[in-house]
Tab-separated table of C-alpha atoms in Angstrom:
chain	number	residue	atom	x	y	z
E	267	MET	CA	72.384	158.262	80.195
E	268	ALA	CA	76.175	157.507	79.495
E	269	ILE	CA	78.933	158.674	81.953
E	270	TYR	CA	82.225	159.791	80.512
E	271	HIS	CA	85.761	160.056	81.865
E	272	LEU	CA	88.152	162.684	80.619
E	273	ARG	CA	91.429	161.204	81.423
E	274	HIS	CA	94.730	163.352	81.455
E	275	TYR	CA	97.995	161.219	81.194
E	276	PHE	CA	101.212	163.298	81.917
E	277	LEU	CA	104.283	161.710	80.523
E	278	ALA	CA	107.869	161.942	81.434
E	279	SER	CA	108.971	162.879	77.904
E	280	GLU	CA	107.916	163.541	74.484
E	281	ASP	CA	109.237	160.165	73.414
E	282	ALA	CA	107.225	158.535	76.148
E	283	THR	CA	104.167	160.478	74.792
E	284	ILE	CA	104.617	159.295	71.156
E	285	ALA	CA	104.836	155.572	72.678
E	286	TYR	CA	101.782	156.185	74.682
E	287	LEU	CA	99.858	157.300	71.760
E	288	ALA	CA	100.615	154.110	70.059
E	289	ILE	CA	99.261	152.339	73.070
E	290	TRP	CA	96.125	154.238	73.082
E	291	ARG	CA	95.450	152.965	69.498
E	292	ALA	CA	95.557	149.466	70.965
E	293	HIS	CA	93.553	150.537	74.030
E	294	VAL	CA	90.446	151.250	71.803
E	295	ALA	CA	89.763	147.468	70.963
E	296	SER	CA	90.753	146.040	74.291
E	297	LEU	CA	88.640	148.610	76.235
E	298	GLY	CA	85.902	147.814	73.719
E	299	ALA	CA	86.054	144.319	74.664
E	300	LEU	CA	84.920	145.222	78.411
E	301	ASP	CA	82.160	147.753	77.046
E	302	ILE	CA	84.052	150.779	77.494
E	303	ALA	CA	83.995	153.089	74.460
E	304	THR	CA	86.994	155.251	73.506
E	305	GLU	CA	85.359	158.513	72.034
E	306	GLY	CA	88.691	159.872	71.251
E	307	PHE	CA	92.432	160.485	72.499
E	308	PHE	CA	94.215	163.643	71.955
E	309	THR	CA	97.605	165.431	72.331
E	310	VAL	CA	97.570	168.773	74.021
E	311	ALA	CA	99.026	171.728	71.968
E	312	GLU	CA	100.214	173.550	75.127
E	313	ASN	CA	102.068	170.484	76.764
E	314	ALA	CA	103.878	168.101	74.545
E	315	CYS	CA	103.906	165.559	77.264
E	316	GLU	CA	100.276	165.121	77.817
E	317	VAL	CA	97.735	162.748	76.421
E	318	VAL	CA	93.951	163.066	76.973
E	319	ALA	CA	91.360	160.509	76.321
E	320	LEU	CA	87.594	160.596	76.511
E	321	LEU	CA	85.904	157.285	77.462
E	322	ARG	CA	82.147	156.537	77.707
E	323	PHE	CA	80.717	154.062	79.870
E	324	THR	CA	77.056	152.722	79.612
E	325	GLU	CA	74.421	153.730	82.007
E	326	GLY	CA	74.619	151.873	85.364
E	327	THR	CA	78.392	151.198	85.037
E	328	ASP	CA	80.708	152.289	87.853
E	329	PRO	CA	83.583	153.770	85.837
E	330	GLY	CA	86.006	153.294	88.740
E	331	GLN	CA	85.237	149.515	88.956
E	332	ALA	CA	85.257	149.232	85.183
E	333	ILE	CA	88.774	150.739	84.787
E	334	ARG	CA	90.116	148.677	87.698
E	335	ALA	CA	88.720	145.414	85.941
E	336	TYR	CA	90.308	146.628	82.631
E	337	MET	CA	93.746	147.167	84.090
E	338	ALA	CA	93.537	143.739	85.895
E	339	SER	CA	92.586	142.161	82.443
E	340	PRO	CA	94.839	140.199	80.040
E	341	GLY	CA	94.078	142.657	77.322
E	342	PHE	CA	95.422	145.619	79.296
E	343	ALA	CA	98.661	143.536	80.121
E	344	GLN	CA	99.059	142.630	76.593
E	345	VAL	CA	98.688	146.393	75.316
E	346	MET	CA	101.169	147.644	77.923
E	347	ALA	CA	103.659	144.982	77.581
E	348	GLY	CA	107.057	146.566	77.047
E	349	PHE	CA	105.932	150.101	78.081
E	350	ASP	CA	107.691	151.402	81.240
E	351	MET	CA	104.794	152.487	83.351
E	352	SER	CA	107.014	154.743	85.310
E	353	GLN	CA	106.996	157.034	82.164
E	354	ILE	CA	103.429	157.998	83.244
E	355	ARG	CA	104.047	160.690	85.778
E	356	ARG	CA	100.435	161.112	86.869
E	357	VAL	CA	96.872	160.760	85.822
E	358	GLU	CA	94.275	163.006	86.425
E	359	VAL	CA	90.454	161.803	85.906
E	360	GLN	CA	87.377	163.916	85.517
E	361	THR	CA	83.738	162.269	85.521
E	362	LEU	CA	81.462	164.003	83.090
E	363	SER	CA	77.741	163.718	82.730
E	364	PRO	CA	76.350	165.218	79.467
E	365	GLY	CA	73.781	168.207	79.854
E	366	ALA	CA	70.522	168.075	78.402
E	367	GLY	CA	70.546	168.341	74.716
E	368	SER	CA	74.152	167.510	74.611
E	369	PRO	CA	75.049	165.563	71.347
E	370	LEU	CA	77.089	163.012	73.538
E	371	GLY	CA	73.937	162.495	75.731
């Protein structure tokens, strides 16, 4: 069964949020190259400086190790080029496992 990460990114400003959403469009392909599926990325109506992404990892994958490998990859460096990482104030991650009968299971 797949494992999911619900990743919350808290940005410094609305402009940084807009820029980071553009980066997420590019992350979809570069994450996919490492067998990490992006199920979606979202803005949060209650917080204009937050981006949420839902990632799927194949069964048997260590999500933490997979993300570390991605962040060390040339694809990540290329996607993040020119973005000031200090604009990401914090990241919160929840690991999710689908319940029995879940459409995402």
